[in-house]
PDB file of C-alpha atoms in Angstrom:
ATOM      1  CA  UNK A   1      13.219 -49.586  -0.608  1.00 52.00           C
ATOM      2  CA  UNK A   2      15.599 -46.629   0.799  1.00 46.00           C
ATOM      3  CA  UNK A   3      14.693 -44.718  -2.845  1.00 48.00           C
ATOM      4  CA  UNK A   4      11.279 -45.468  -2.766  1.00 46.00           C
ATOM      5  CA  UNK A   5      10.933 -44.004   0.302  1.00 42.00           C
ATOM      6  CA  UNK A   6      13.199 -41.142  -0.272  1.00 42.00           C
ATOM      7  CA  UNK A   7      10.599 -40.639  -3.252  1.00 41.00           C
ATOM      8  CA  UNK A   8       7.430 -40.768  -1.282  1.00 42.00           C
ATOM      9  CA  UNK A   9       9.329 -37.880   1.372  1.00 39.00           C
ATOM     10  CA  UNK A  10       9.716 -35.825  -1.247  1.00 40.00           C
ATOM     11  CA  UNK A  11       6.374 -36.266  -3.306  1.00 39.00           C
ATOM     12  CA  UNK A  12       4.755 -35.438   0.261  1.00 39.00           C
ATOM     13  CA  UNK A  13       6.942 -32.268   1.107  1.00 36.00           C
ATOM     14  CA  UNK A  14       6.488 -30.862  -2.018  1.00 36.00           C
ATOM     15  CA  UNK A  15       2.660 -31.218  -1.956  1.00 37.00           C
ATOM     16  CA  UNK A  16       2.613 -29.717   1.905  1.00 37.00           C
ATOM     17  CA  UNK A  17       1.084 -25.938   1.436  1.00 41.00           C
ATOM     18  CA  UNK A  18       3.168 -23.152   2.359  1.00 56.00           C
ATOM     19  CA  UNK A  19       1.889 -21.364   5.851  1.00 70.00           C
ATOM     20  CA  UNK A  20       1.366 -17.942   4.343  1.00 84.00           C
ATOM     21  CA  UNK A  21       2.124 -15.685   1.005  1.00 95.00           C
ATOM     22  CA  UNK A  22       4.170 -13.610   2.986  1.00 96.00           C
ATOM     23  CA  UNK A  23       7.741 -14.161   3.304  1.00 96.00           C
ATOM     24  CA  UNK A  24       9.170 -14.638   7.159  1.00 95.00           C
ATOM     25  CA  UNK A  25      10.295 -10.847   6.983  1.00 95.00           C
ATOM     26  CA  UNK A  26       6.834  -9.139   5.874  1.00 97.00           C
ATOM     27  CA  UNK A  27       5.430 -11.653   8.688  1.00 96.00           C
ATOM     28  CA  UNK A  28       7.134 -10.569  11.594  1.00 95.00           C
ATOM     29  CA  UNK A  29       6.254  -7.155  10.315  1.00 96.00           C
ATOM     30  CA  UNK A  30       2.542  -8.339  10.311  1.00 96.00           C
ATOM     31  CA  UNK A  31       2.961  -9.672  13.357  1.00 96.00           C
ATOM     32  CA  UNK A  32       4.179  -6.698  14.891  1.00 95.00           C
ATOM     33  CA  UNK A  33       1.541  -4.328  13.206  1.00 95.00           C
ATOM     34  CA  UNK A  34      -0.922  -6.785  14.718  1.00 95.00           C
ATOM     35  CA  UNK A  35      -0.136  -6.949  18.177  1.00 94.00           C
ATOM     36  CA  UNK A  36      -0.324  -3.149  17.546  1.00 91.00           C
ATOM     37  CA  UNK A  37      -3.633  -2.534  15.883  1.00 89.00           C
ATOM     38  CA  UNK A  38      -6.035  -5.166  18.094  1.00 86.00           C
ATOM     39  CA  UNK A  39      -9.311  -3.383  17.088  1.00 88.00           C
ATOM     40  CA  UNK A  40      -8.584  -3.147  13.057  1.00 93.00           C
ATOM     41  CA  UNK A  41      -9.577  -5.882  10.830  1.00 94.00           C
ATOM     42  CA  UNK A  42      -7.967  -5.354   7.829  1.00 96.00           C
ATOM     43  CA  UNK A  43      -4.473  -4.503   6.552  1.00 96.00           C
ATOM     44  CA  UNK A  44      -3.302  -2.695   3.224  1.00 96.00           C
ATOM     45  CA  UNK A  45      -0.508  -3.430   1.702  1.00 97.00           C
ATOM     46  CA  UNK A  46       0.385  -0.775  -0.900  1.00 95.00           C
ATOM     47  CA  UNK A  47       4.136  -1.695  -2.901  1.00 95.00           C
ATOM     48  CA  UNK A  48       5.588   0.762  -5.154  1.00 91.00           C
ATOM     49  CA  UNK A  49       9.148   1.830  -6.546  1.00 89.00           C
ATOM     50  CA  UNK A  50       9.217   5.317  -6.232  1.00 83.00           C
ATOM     51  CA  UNK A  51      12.802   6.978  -7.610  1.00 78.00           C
ATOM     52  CA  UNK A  52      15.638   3.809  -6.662  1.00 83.00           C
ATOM     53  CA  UNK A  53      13.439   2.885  -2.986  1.00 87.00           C
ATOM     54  CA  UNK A  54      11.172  -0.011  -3.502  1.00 93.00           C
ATOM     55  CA  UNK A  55       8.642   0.410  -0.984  1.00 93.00           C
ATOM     56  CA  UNK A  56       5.840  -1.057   1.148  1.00 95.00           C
ATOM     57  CA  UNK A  57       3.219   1.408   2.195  1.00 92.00           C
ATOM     58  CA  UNK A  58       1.178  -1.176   5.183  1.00 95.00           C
ATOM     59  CA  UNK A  59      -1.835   0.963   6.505  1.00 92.00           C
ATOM     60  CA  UNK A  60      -4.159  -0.726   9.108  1.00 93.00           C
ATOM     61  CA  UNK A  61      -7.882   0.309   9.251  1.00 91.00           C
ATOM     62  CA  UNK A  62     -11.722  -1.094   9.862  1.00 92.00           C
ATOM     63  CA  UNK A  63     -12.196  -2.213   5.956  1.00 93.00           C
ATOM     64  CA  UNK A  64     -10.914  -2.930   2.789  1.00 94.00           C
ATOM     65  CA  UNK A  65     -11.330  -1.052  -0.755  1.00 92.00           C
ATOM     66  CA  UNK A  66     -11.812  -3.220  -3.509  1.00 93.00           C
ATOM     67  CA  UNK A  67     -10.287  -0.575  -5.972  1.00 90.00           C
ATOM     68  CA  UNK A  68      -6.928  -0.894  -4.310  1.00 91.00           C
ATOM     69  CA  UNK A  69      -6.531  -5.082  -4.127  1.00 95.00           C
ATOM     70  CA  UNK A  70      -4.852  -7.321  -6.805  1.00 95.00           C
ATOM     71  CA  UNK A  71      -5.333 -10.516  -4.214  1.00 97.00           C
ATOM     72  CA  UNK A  72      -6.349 -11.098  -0.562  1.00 97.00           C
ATOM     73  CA  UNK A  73      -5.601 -13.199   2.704  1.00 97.00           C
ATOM     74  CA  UNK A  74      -6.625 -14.084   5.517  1.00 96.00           C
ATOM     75  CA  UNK A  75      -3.866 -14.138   8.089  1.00 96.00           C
ATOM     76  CA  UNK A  76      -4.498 -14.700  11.963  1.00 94.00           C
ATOM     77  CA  UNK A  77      -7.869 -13.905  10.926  1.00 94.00           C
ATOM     78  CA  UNK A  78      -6.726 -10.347   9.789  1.00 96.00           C
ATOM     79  CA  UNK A  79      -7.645  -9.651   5.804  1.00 97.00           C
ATOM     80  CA  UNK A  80      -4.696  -8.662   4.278  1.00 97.00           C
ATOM     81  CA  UNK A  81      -4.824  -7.195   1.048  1.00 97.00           C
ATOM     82  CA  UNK A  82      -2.037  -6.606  -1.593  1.00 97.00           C
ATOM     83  CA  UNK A  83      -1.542  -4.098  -4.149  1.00 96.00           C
ATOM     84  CA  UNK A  84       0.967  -2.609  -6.150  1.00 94.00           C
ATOM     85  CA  UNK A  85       1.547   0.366  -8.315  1.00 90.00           C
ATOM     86  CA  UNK A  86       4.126  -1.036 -10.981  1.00 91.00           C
ATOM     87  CA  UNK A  87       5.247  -4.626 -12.381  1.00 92.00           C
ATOM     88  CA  UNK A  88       8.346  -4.860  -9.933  1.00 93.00           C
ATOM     89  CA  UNK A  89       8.861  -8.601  -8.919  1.00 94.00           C
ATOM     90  CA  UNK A  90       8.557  -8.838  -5.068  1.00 96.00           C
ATOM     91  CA  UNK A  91       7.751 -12.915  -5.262  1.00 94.00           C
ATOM     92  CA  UNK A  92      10.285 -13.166  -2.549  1.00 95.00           C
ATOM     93  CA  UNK A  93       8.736 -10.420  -0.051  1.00 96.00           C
ATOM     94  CA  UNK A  94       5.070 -11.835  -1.176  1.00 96.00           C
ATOM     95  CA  UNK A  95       4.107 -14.759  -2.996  1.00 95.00           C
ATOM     96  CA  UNK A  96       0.767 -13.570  -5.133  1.00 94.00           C
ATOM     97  CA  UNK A  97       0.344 -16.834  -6.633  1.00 94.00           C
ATOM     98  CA  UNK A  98      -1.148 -17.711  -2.872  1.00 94.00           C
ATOM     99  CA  UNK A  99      -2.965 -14.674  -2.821  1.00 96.00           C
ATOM    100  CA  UNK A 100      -7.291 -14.529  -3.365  1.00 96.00           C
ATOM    101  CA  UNK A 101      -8.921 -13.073  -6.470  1.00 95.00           C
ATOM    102  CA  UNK A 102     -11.451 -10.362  -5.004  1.00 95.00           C
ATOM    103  CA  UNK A 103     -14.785 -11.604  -6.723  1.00 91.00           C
ATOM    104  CA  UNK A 104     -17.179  -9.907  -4.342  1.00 87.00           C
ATOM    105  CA  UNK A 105     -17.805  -8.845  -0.867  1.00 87.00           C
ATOM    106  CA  UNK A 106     -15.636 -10.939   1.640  1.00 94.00           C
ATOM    107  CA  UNK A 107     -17.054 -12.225   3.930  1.00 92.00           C
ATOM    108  CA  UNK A 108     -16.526 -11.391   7.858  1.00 93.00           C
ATOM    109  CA  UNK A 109     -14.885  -8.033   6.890  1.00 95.00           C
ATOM    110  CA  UNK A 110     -16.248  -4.382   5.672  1.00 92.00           C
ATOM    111  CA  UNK A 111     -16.080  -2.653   2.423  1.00 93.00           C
ATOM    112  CA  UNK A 112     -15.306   0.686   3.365  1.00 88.00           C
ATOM    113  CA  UNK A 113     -17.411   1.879  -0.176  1.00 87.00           C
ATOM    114  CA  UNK A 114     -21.033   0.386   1.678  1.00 85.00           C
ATOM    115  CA  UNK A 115     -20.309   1.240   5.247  1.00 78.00           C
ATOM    116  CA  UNK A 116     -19.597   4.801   6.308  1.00 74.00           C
ATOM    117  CA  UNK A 117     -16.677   4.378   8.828  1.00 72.00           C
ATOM    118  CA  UNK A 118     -14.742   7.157  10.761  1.00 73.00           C
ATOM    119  CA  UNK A 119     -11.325   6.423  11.967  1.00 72.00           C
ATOM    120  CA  UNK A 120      -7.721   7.336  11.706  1.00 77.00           C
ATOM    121  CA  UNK A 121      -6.097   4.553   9.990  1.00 81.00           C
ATOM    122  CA  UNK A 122      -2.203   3.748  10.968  1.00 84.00           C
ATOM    123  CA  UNK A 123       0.250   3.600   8.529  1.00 87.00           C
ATOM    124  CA  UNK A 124       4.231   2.200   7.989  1.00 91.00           C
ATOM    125  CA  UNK A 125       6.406   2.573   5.669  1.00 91.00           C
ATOM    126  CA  UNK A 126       8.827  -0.126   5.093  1.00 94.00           C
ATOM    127  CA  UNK A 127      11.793  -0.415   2.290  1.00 93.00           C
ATOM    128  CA  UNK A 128      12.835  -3.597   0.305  1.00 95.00           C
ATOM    129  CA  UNK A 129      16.352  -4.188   0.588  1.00 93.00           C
ATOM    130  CA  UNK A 130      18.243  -6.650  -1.657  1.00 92.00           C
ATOM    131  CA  UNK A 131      15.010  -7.790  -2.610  1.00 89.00           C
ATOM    132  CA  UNK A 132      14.073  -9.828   0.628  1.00 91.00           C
ATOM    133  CA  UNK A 133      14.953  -7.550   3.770  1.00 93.00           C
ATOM    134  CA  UNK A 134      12.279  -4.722   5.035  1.00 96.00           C
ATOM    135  CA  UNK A 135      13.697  -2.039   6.930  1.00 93.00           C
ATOM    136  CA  UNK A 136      11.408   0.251   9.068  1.00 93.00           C
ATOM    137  CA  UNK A 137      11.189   3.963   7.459  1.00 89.00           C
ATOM    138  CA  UNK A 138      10.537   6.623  10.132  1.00 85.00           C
ATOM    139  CA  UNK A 139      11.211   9.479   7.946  1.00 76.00           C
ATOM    140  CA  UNK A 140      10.557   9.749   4.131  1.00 71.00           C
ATOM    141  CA  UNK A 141      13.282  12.558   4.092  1.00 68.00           C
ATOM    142  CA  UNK A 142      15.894   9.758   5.725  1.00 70.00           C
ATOM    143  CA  UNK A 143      15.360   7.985   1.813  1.00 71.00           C
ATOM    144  CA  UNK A 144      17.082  11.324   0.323  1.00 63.00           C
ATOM    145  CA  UNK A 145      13.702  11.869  -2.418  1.00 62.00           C
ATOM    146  CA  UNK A 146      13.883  14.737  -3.791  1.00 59.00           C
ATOM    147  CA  UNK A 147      17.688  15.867  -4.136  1.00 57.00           C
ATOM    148  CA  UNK A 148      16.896  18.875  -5.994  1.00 61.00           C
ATOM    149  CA  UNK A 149      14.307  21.502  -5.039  1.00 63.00           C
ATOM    150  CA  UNK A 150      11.208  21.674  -7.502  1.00 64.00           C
ATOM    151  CA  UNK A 151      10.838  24.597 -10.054  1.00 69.00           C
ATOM    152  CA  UNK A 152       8.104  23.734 -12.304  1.00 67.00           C
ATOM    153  CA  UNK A 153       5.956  26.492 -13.031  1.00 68.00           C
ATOM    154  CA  UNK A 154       4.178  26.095 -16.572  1.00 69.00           C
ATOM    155  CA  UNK A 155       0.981  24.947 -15.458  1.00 73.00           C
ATOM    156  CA  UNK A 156      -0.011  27.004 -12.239  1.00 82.00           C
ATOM    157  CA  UNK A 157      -0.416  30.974 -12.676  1.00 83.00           C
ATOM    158  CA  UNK A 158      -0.696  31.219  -9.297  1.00 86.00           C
ATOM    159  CA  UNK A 159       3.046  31.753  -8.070  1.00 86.00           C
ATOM    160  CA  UNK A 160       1.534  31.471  -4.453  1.00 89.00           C
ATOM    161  CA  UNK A 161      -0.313  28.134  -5.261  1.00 89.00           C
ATOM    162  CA  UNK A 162       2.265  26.819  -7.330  1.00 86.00           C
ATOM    163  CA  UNK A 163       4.905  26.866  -4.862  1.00 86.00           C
ATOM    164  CA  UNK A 164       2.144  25.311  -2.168  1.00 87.00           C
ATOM    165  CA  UNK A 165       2.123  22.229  -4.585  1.00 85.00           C
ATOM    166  CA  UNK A 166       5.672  22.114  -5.135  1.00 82.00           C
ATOM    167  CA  UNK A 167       6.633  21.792  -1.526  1.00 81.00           C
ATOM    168  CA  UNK A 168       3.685  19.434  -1.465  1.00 83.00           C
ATOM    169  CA  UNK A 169       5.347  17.189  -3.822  1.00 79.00           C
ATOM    170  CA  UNK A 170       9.188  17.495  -3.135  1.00 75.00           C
ATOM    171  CA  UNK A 171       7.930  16.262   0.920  1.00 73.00           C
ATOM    172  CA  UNK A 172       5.116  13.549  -0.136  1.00 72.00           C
ATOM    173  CA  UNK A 173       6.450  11.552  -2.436  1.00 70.00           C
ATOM    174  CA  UNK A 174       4.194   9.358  -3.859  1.00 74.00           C
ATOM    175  CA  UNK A 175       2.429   7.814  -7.029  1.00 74.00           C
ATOM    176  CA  UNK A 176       0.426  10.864  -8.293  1.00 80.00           C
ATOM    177  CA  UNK A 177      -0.448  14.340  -7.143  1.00 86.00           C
ATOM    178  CA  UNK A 178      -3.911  15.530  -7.063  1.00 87.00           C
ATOM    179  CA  UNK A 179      -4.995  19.477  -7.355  1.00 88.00           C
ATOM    180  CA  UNK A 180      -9.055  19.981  -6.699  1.00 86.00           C
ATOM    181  CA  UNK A 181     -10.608  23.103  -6.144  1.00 89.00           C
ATOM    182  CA  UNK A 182     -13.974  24.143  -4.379  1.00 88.00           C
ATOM    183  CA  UNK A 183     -16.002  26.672  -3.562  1.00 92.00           C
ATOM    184  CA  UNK A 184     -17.678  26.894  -0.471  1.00 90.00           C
ATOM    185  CA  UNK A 185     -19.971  29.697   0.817  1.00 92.00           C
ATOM    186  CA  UNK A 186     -18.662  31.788  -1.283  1.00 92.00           C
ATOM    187  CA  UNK A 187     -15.278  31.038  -0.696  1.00 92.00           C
ATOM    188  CA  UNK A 188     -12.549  29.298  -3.044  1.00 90.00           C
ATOM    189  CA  UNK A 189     -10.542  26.411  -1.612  1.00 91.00           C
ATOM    190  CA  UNK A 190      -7.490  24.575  -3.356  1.00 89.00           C
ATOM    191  CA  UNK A 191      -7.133  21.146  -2.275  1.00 88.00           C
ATOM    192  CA  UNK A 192      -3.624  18.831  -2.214  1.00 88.00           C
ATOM    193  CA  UNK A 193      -3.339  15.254  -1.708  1.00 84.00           C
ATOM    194  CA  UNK A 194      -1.192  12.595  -2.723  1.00 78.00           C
ATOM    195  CA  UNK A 195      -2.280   8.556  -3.778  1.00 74.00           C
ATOM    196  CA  UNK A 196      -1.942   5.587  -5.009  1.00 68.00           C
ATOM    197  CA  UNK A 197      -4.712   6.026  -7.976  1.00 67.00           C
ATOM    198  CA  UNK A 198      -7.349   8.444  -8.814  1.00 68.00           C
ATOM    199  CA  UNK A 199     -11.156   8.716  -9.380  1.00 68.00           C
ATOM    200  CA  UNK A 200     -11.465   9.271 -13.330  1.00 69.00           C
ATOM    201  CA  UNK A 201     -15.469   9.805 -12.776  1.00 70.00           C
ATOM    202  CA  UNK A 202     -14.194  12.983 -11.098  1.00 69.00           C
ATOM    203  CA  UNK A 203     -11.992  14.754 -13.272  1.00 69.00           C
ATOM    204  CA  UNK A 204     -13.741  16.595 -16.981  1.00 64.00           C
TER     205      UNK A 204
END
């Protein structure tokens, strides 16, 4: 009777779903960025290795982009979303077997490509250490990118511009680089940013 039972204990633990995707570390960050960010709605969670730091770029704001998602939850009835940049295994930061396929609009919350929305969206930067701690980053330049000062100078003429985009880079590190220029009332403007993907409709 005592195995039986024993059996039955185990059959029903196993079965019992877990509370969240995210492990207790990345919650209490949540939690934090939560209590924090009352009048946002949805939260971005952005993981990439970058050099040796294996990072988690979390970025509150009004809506979600469906370019940038490879699953969604709902979490004290925040959306979270979850992307990342690489093939790393983080299962033990964030479970994305538990995570949402994006099939559409979801519902309750904004897609920030059919709503024009102006805001200035908070973002953290947190580091995965030993594969299951997060550590709060303050400073990029505390992670020590960038140990040696960037030369490059075969692709730029410009030795003015060129030097703009290398001190771009060596203090924003980040997945790619992006160089657009415009011209505006008769006037020529070079513009810098750094992300997580890019717009191929954009580029000839």
């Amino acid at each position: 009777m005592k195995k039986l039972l024993f059996a039955i204990f185990i059959l029903f633990t196993s079965c019992v779903a877990k509370d969240s995707p995210f492990s207790p570390s990345l919650a209490k960050v949540l939690d934090g960025i939560i209590d924090k960010t009352h009048n946002f709605d949805v939260i971005l969670i952005v993981a990439s290795k970058l050099e040796e730091h294996d990072l988690l770029f979390i970025t509150s704001g009004p809506g979600y982009n469906p370019n940038v998602m490879d699953g969604y939850y709902i979490y004290k009835d925040k959306l979270i979303t979850y992307y990342q940049t690489d093939s790393t295994d983080r299962s033990d930061i964030i479970d994305t077997k538990y995570l949402y396929k994006y099939e559409g609009n979801i519902p309750n919350y904004i897609d920030v490509y059919e709503k024009l929305i102006s805001c200035e969206p908070k973002q953290y930067l947190y580091e995965i250490i030993d594969g299951h701690k997060l550590t709060v980053v303050n400073n990029q330049k505390s992670l020590g990118f960038r140990k040696n000062e960037i030369k490059g100078d075969n692709v730029i003429k410009n030795k003015q511009l060129n030097q703009i985009l290398n001190d771009f880079i060596y203090s924003n590190v980040e997945v790619l680089y992006e160089l657009r220029f415009r011209t505006k009332n008769n006037k020529h403007y070079a513009l810098i940013r750094s992300g997580i993907y890019y717009d191929k409709d954009k580029y000839p």
